[in-house]
mmCIF file of C-alpha atoms and ligand atoms in Angstrom:
data_model
loop_
_atom_site.group_PDB
_atom_site.id
_atom_site.type_symbol
_atom_site.label_atom_id
_atom_site.label_comp_id
_atom_site.label_asym_id
_atom_site.label_seq_id
_atom_site.Cartn_x
_atom_site.Cartn_y
_atom_site.Cartn_z
ATOM 1 C CA MET A 1 8.130 2.667 17.312
ATOM 2 C CA ARG A 2 5.627 5.444 17.863
ATOM 3 C CA LYS A 3 6.581 8.879 16.639
ATOM 4 C CA LYS A 4 7.680 11.781 18.821
ATOM 5 C CA VAL A 5 5.674 14.958 18.252
ATOM 6 C CA ILE A 6 6.329 18.501 19.438
ATOM 7 C CA ALA A 7 3.415 20.815 18.607
ATOM 8 C CA GLY A 8 3.129 24.551 19.193
ATOM 9 C CA ASN A 9 -0.303 25.964 19.984
ATOM 10 C CA TRP A 10 -0.094 29.671 19.159
ATOM 11 C CA LYS A 11 -3.685 30.157 20.405
ATOM 12 C CA MET A 12 -5.227 33.603 19.671
ATOM 13 C CA ASN A 13 -1.922 35.417 20.064
ATOM 14 C CA LEU A 14 -0.405 36.285 16.704
ATOM 15 C CA GLY A 15 -1.590 38.240 13.664
ATOM 16 C CA VAL A 16 -0.547 37.334 10.124
ATOM 17 C CA ALA A 17 2.661 39.393 10.096
ATOM 18 C CA GLU A 18 3.697 38.082 13.518
ATOM 19 C CA SER A 19 2.926 34.489 12.531
ATOM 20 C CA VAL A 20 4.975 34.756 9.356
ATOM 21 C CA ALA A 21 7.846 36.368 11.269
ATOM 22 C CA LEU A 22 7.761 33.525 13.820
ATOM 23 C CA ILE A 23 7.847 30.790 11.187
ATOM 24 C CA ASP A 24 10.673 32.596 9.363
ATOM 25 C CA ALA A 25 12.660 32.677 12.594
ATOM 26 C CA LEU A 26 11.812 29.098 13.628
ATOM 27 C CA SER A 27 12.372 27.234 10.351
ATOM 28 C CA PRO A 28 16.190 27.521 10.166
ATOM 29 C CA LEU A 29 16.524 26.748 13.881
ATOM 30 C CA VAL A 30 14.804 23.358 13.622
ATOM 31 C CA ALA A 31 16.021 22.254 10.201
ATOM 32 C CA ASP A 32 18.601 19.947 11.793
ATOM 33 C CA ALA A 33 16.410 18.625 14.628
ATOM 34 C CA GLY A 34 16.391 14.877 15.170
ATOM 35 C CA ASN A 35 13.674 12.361 14.547
ATOM 36 C CA VAL A 36 10.670 14.358 15.701
ATOM 37 C CA GLU A 37 7.481 15.548 14.043
ATOM 38 C CA ILE A 38 7.266 19.342 14.417
ATOM 39 C CA VAL A 39 3.814 20.940 14.218
ATOM 40 C CA VAL A 40 2.784 24.597 14.465
ATOM 41 C CA CYS A 41 -0.833 25.622 15.015
ATOM 42 C CA PRO A 42 -1.450 29.284 14.130
ATOM 43 C CA SER A 43 -4.825 31.000 14.402
ATOM 44 C CA PRO A 44 -7.194 30.576 11.407
ATOM 45 C CA GLN A 45 -6.353 33.777 9.508
ATOM 46 C CA ALA A 46 -2.642 32.924 9.582
ATOM 47 C CA LEU A 47 -2.954 29.307 8.391
ATOM 48 C CA TYR A 48 -2.736 30.158 4.691
ATOM 49 C CA PRO A 49 0.322 32.454 4.784
ATOM 50 C CA VAL A 50 2.147 30.203 7.248
ATOM 51 C CA GLY A 51 1.216 27.181 5.107
ATOM 52 C CA LEU A 52 2.790 28.869 2.060
ATOM 53 C CA LYS A 53 5.982 29.401 4.036
ATOM 54 C CA LEU A 54 5.998 25.721 5.044
ATOM 55 C CA SER A 55 5.801 24.319 1.539
ATOM 56 C CA GLY A 56 8.703 21.836 1.273
ATOM 57 C CA SER A 57 9.532 22.279 4.973
ATOM 58 C CA ARG A 58 9.699 19.498 7.577
ATOM 59 C CA ILE A 59 7.391 21.534 9.843
ATOM 60 C CA LYS A 60 3.743 20.448 9.678
ATOM 61 C CA LEU A 61 0.773 22.796 9.850
ATOM 62 C CA GLY A 62 -2.101 22.299 12.289
ATOM 63 C CA ALA A 63 -5.337 24.118 13.025
ATOM 64 C CA GLN A 64 -6.540 24.788 16.562
ATOM 65 C CA ASN A 65 -10.097 23.635 15.956
ATOM 66 C CA LEU A 66 -12.618 22.724 13.275
ATOM 67 C CA TYR A 67 -16.341 22.253 12.850
ATOM 68 C CA PRO A 68 -17.133 18.653 11.893
ATOM 69 C CA VAL A 69 -19.037 19.333 8.669
ATOM 70 C CA ALA A 70 -17.445 19.829 5.233
ATOM 71 C CA LYS A 71 -19.535 22.835 4.175
ATOM 72 C CA GLY A 72 -22.731 24.690 5.014
ATOM 73 C CA ALA A 73 -24.562 27.359 6.978
ATOM 74 C CA TYR A 74 -22.382 27.441 10.111
ATOM 75 C CA THR A 75 -21.519 31.117 10.461
ATOM 76 C CA GLY A 76 -18.073 31.714 11.868
ATOM 77 C CA GLU A 77 -16.918 28.099 11.741
ATOM 78 C CA VAL A 78 -14.077 26.513 9.760
ATOM 79 C CA SER A 79 -14.443 23.107 8.107
ATOM 80 C CA PRO A 80 -11.998 20.214 7.740
ATOM 81 C CA THR A 81 -11.868 20.718 3.971
ATOM 82 C CA MET A 82 -10.995 24.402 4.497
ATOM 83 C CA ILE A 83 -8.092 23.718 6.820
ATOM 84 C CA LYS A 84 -6.899 20.930 4.537
ATOM 85 C CA GLU A 85 -6.960 23.229 1.529
ATOM 86 C CA VAL A 86 -4.471 25.569 3.213
ATOM 87 C CA GLY A 87 -2.132 22.728 4.109
ATOM 88 C CA CYS A 88 -3.146 21.498 7.558
ATOM 89 C CA THR A 89 -2.385 17.873 8.331
ATOM 90 C CA TYR A 90 -3.032 18.222 12.072
ATOM 91 C CA CYS A 91 -5.796 19.747 14.194
ATOM 92 C CA ILE A 92 -5.940 20.298 17.958
ATOM 93 C CA LEU A 93 -9.290 19.088 19.322
ATOM 94 C CA GLY A 94 -10.961 19.256 22.714
ATOM 95 C CA HIS A 95 -8.515 21.751 24.193
ATOM 96 C CA SER A 96 -9.555 22.568 27.764
ATOM 97 C CA GLU A 97 -10.118 26.197 26.767
ATOM 98 C CA ARG A 98 -12.691 25.016 24.224
ATOM 99 C CA ARG A 99 -14.236 22.563 26.654
ATOM 100 C CA GLU A 100 -14.502 25.289 29.304
ATOM 101 C CA TYR A 101 -15.354 28.489 27.374
ATOM 102 C CA PHE A 102 -17.319 26.925 24.507
ATOM 103 C CA LYS A 103 -18.824 24.031 26.433
ATOM 104 C CA GLU A 104 -17.503 21.351 24.094
ATOM 105 C CA SER A 105 -18.630 17.911 25.246
ATOM 106 C CA ASP A 106 -16.922 14.545 24.857
ATOM 107 C CA GLU A 107 -19.580 13.701 22.209
ATOM 108 C CA PHE A 108 -18.756 16.807 20.161
ATOM 109 C CA VAL A 109 -15.029 16.122 20.425
ATOM 110 C CA ASN A 110 -15.714 12.558 19.233
ATOM 111 C CA ALA A 111 -17.631 13.909 16.206
ATOM 112 C CA LYS A 112 -14.715 16.206 15.384
ATOM 113 C CA ILE A 113 -12.233 13.319 15.643
ATOM 114 C CA LYS A 114 -14.339 11.264 13.212
ATOM 115 C CA SER A 115 -14.441 14.233 10.846
ATOM 116 C CA CYS A 116 -10.638 14.522 11.003
ATOM 117 C CA ILE A 117 -10.274 10.822 10.239
ATOM 118 C CA GLU A 118 -12.636 11.160 7.266
ATOM 119 C CA HIS A 119 -10.510 14.014 5.895
ATOM 120 C CA GLN A 120 -7.090 12.481 6.644
ATOM 121 C CA ILE A 121 -6.223 15.092 9.265
ATOM 122 C CA THR A 122 -4.423 13.898 12.409
ATOM 123 C CA PRO A 123 -6.222 15.144 15.510
ATOM 124 C CA ILE A 124 -4.293 16.026 18.653
ATOM 125 C CA ILE A 125 -6.950 15.113 21.209
ATOM 126 C CA CYS A 126 -6.627 17.014 24.489
ATOM 127 C CA VAL A 127 -7.684 15.502 27.806
ATOM 128 C CA GLY A 128 -6.942 16.558 31.361
ATOM 129 C CA GLU A 129 -8.297 17.223 34.824
ATOM 130 C CA SER A 130 -8.899 20.492 36.666
ATOM 131 C CA LEU A 131 -7.196 21.309 39.951
ATOM 132 C CA ALA A 132 -10.437 20.605 41.835
ATOM 133 C CA GLU A 133 -10.685 17.180 40.170
ATOM 134 C CA ARG A 134 -7.060 16.358 41.024
ATOM 135 C CA GLU A 135 -7.562 17.451 44.609
ATOM 136 C CA ALA A 136 -10.757 15.387 44.825
ATOM 137 C CA GLY A 137 -8.765 12.335 43.724
ATOM 138 C CA ILE A 138 -10.741 11.826 40.502
ATOM 139 C CA THR A 139 -7.990 12.524 37.939
ATOM 140 C CA PHE A 140 -8.064 9.002 36.477
ATOM 141 C CA GLU A 141 -11.850 8.898 36.404
ATOM 142 C CA ARG A 142 -12.025 12.271 34.592
ATOM 143 C CA VAL A 143 -9.272 11.481 32.099
ATOM 144 C CA GLY A 144 -10.591 7.944 31.544
ATOM 145 C CA THR A 145 -14.045 9.301 30.684
ATOM 146 C CA GLN A 146 -12.544 11.791 28.222
ATOM 147 C CA VAL A 147 -10.410 9.098 26.553
ATOM 148 C CA LYS A 148 -13.326 6.659 26.224
ATOM 149 C CA GLY A 149 -15.547 9.450 24.914
ATOM 150 C CA ALA A 150 -12.968 10.567 22.372
ATOM 151 C CA PHE A 151 -12.390 7.063 20.975
ATOM 152 C CA LYS A 152 -16.066 5.995 20.956
ATOM 153 C CA ASP A 153 -16.852 3.953 17.811
ATOM 154 C CA ILE A 154 -13.399 4.525 16.333
ATOM 155 C CA PRO A 155 -11.998 1.297 14.901
ATOM 156 C CA ALA A 156 -8.531 0.116 15.885
ATOM 157 C CA GLU A 157 -6.853 0.773 12.546
ATOM 158 C CA GLN A 158 -7.918 4.423 12.722
ATOM 159 C CA ALA A 159 -7.259 4.768 16.440
ATOM 160 C CA ALA A 160 -3.642 3.831 15.789
ATOM 161 C CA THR A 161 -3.187 7.011 13.699
ATOM 162 C CA LEU A 162 -4.423 9.486 16.339
ATOM 163 C CA VAL A 163 -2.472 11.596 18.837
ATOM 164 C CA ILE A 164 -3.471 12.366 22.448
ATOM 165 C CA ALA A 165 -2.294 15.295 24.564
ATOM 166 C CA TYR A 166 -2.569 14.996 28.339
ATOM 167 C CA GLU A 167 -2.942 18.548 29.576
ATOM 168 C CA PRO A 168 -3.722 18.993 33.279
ATOM 169 C CA ILE A 169 -5.743 22.209 33.288
ATOM 170 C CA TRP A 170 -3.987 23.466 36.417
ATOM 171 C CA ALA A 171 -0.685 23.429 34.534
ATOM 172 C CA ILE A 172 -1.820 25.291 31.408
ATOM 173 C CA GLY A 173 -0.465 28.820 31.182
ATOM 174 C CA THR A 174 0.184 28.840 34.929
ATOM 175 C CA GLY A 175 3.921 28.209 34.934
ATOM 176 C CA LYS A 176 3.114 25.214 37.165
ATOM 177 C CA THR A 177 4.259 22.104 35.267
ATOM 178 C CA ALA A 178 3.267 18.637 36.400
ATOM 179 C CA THR A 179 6.340 16.848 37.704
ATOM 180 C CA ASP A 180 7.825 14.270 35.344
ATOM 181 C CA GLU A 181 6.421 11.566 37.649
ATOM 182 C CA GLN A 182 2.914 13.090 37.839
ATOM 183 C CA ALA A 183 2.800 13.332 34.052
ATOM 184 C CA GLN A 184 4.155 9.803 33.513
ATOM 185 C CA GLU A 185 1.596 8.390 35.965
ATOM 186 C CA VAL A 186 -1.325 9.767 33.943
ATOM 187 C CA HIS A 187 0.291 8.906 30.595
ATOM 188 C CA ALA A 188 0.695 5.302 31.771
ATOM 189 C CA PHE A 189 -2.950 5.309 32.849
ATOM 190 C CA ILE A 190 -4.044 6.592 29.412
ATOM 191 C CA ARG A 191 -1.894 3.940 27.725
ATOM 192 C CA ALA A 192 -3.538 1.274 29.903
ATOM 193 C CA GLU A 193 -6.993 2.552 28.924
ATOM 194 C CA LEU A 194 -5.977 2.336 25.254
ATOM 195 C CA VAL A 195 -4.729 -1.222 25.819
ATOM 196 C CA LYS A 196 -8.182 -2.089 27.218
ATOM 197 C CA LEU A 197 -9.880 -0.544 24.201
ATOM 198 C CA TYR A 198 -7.575 -1.738 21.418
ATOM 199 C CA GLY A 199 -4.908 -4.105 22.734
ATOM 200 C CA ALA A 200 -1.227 -3.495 23.330
ATOM 201 C CA ALA A 201 -0.091 -3.254 19.704
ATOM 202 C CA VAL A 202 -2.449 -0.399 18.784
ATOM 203 C CA ALA A 203 -2.036 1.336 22.165
ATOM 204 C CA GLY A 204 1.715 1.208 21.633
ATOM 205 C CA GLU A 205 1.365 3.155 18.375
ATOM 206 C CA ILE A 206 -0.522 6.157 19.767
ATOM 207 C CA PRO A 207 1.708 9.094 20.785
ATOM 208 C CA ILE A 208 0.686 10.709 24.082
ATOM 209 C CA LEU A 209 1.990 14.273 24.378
ATOM 210 C CA TYR A 210 2.240 16.216 27.612
ATOM 211 C CA GLY A 211 1.022 19.833 27.753
ATOM 212 C CA GLY A 212 1.122 22.356 30.563
ATOM 213 C CA SER A 213 3.839 24.992 30.940
ATOM 214 C CA VAL A 214 6.391 23.011 28.933
ATOM 215 C CA LYS A 215 9.570 25.057 28.508
ATOM 216 C CA ALA A 216 13.136 24.659 27.339
ATOM 217 C CA ASP A 217 14.216 23.872 30.881
ATOM 218 C CA ASN A 218 11.729 21.104 31.681
ATOM 219 C CA ILE A 219 11.295 19.275 28.358
ATOM 220 C CA ASP A 220 14.255 16.913 28.767
ATOM 221 C CA GLY A 221 13.010 15.373 32.028
ATOM 222 C CA LEU A 222 9.509 14.908 30.639
ATOM 223 C CA MET A 223 10.762 13.299 27.424
ATOM 224 C CA ALA A 224 12.868 10.833 29.390
ATOM 225 C CA LYS A 225 9.684 9.183 30.693
ATOM 226 C CA PRO A 226 8.595 6.022 28.865
ATOM 227 C CA ASP A 227 5.010 7.048 28.070
ATOM 228 C CA ILE A 228 5.675 10.720 27.228
ATOM 229 C CA ASP A 229 6.033 10.929 23.462
ATOM 230 C CA GLY A 230 6.163 14.663 22.945
ATOM 231 C CA ALA A 231 4.655 17.947 24.005
ATOM 232 C CA LEU A 232 1.863 20.348 23.180
ATOM 233 C CA VAL A 233 3.353 23.747 23.938
ATOM 234 C CA GLY A 234 1.440 26.989 24.401
ATOM 235 C CA GLY A 235 3.282 30.084 25.677
ATOM 236 C CA ALA A 236 6.781 28.771 25.020
ATOM 237 C CA SER A 237 5.952 28.090 21.356
ATOM 238 C CA LEU A 238 5.683 31.832 20.696
ATOM 239 C CA LYS A 239 9.450 32.368 20.851
ATOM 240 C CA ALA A 240 11.487 30.730 18.087
ATOM 241 C CA ASP A 241 14.614 29.999 20.109
ATOM 242 C CA GLY A 242 12.775 28.555 23.117
ATOM 243 C CA PHE A 243 10.529 26.381 20.953
ATOM 244 C CA ALA A 244 13.523 25.205 18.900
ATOM 245 C CA ARG A 245 15.216 24.031 22.119
ATOM 246 C CA ILE A 246 12.056 22.123 23.063
ATOM 247 C CA VAL A 247 12.016 20.505 19.613
ATOM 248 C CA LYS A 248 15.651 19.530 20.169
ATOM 249 C CA PHE A 249 14.966 17.851 23.518
ATOM 250 C CA GLU A 250 17.820 15.798 24.922
ATOM 251 C CA ILE A 251 17.294 12.444 26.591
HETATM 252 C C1 PEP B 301 -1.779 24.666 25.894
HETATM 253 O O1 PEP B 301 -2.565 25.574 25.910
HETATM 254 O O2 PEP B 301 -1.992 23.685 25.177
HETATM 255 C C2 PEP B 301 -0.613 24.765 26.766
HETATM 256 C C3 PEP B 301 -0.034 23.659 27.122
HETATM 257 O O3 PEP B 301 -0.233 26.027 27.175
HETATM 258 P P1 PEP B 301 1.068 26.416 28.040
HETATM 259 O O4 PEP B 301 2.239 25.677 27.424
HETATM 260 O O5 PEP B 301 1.204 27.897 27.887
HETATM 261 O O6 PEP B 301 0.816 25.975 29.424
#
């Protein structure tokens, strides 16, 4: 059975003190959550102090990005070894904000995924279409290209350990969630693409999270769908009580 994952992407929103206050508030609220992997992804300067707070906790630490080289002259970048040193076991990759604002290509995302695999970090690989692409009827084509690009030259045994997040760009930070059916339709498509690449057994192991205005009041319907294995949560992960309710989804 593939794992359920609920991950919070705090983006560039919280300083160190705010990040520590959020993890202090969240930790007791999710201590008794069911069988779900809980991940928080603070901004880089807050990874170390939040990681210290998480020592011995069930909550896992994730970074929001990395540069796919262990060390070197890459001013302003953060390496896989650096995020690992402060306790990260997850890393968000290929978020649409990075693809759009920093022009990250499928090839670069693929290089970052390989770097994560090399350093035993689980990537949460984001894919998703824009509103224009959905309206042009090319959602599957766009998402299929991103999935194939992400998994290029990744062997099956490693592919089985990765996590995907389907995040329709038109639903991110807009308050406009995909309906449960719209999300399930694309998740099923992604699963079918993974079956083509790796066969049913491996494809059945890979959690596919939904992201895009997930909140306490829409998580239950999404999680009831067969191919939705969790959520990548932006805005609603910044409030401890709301995020705790998402973590404690009911199906
Ligand atoms: C995200 O940025 O990954 C995201 C899903 O944001 P939000 O939940 O705010 O739409």
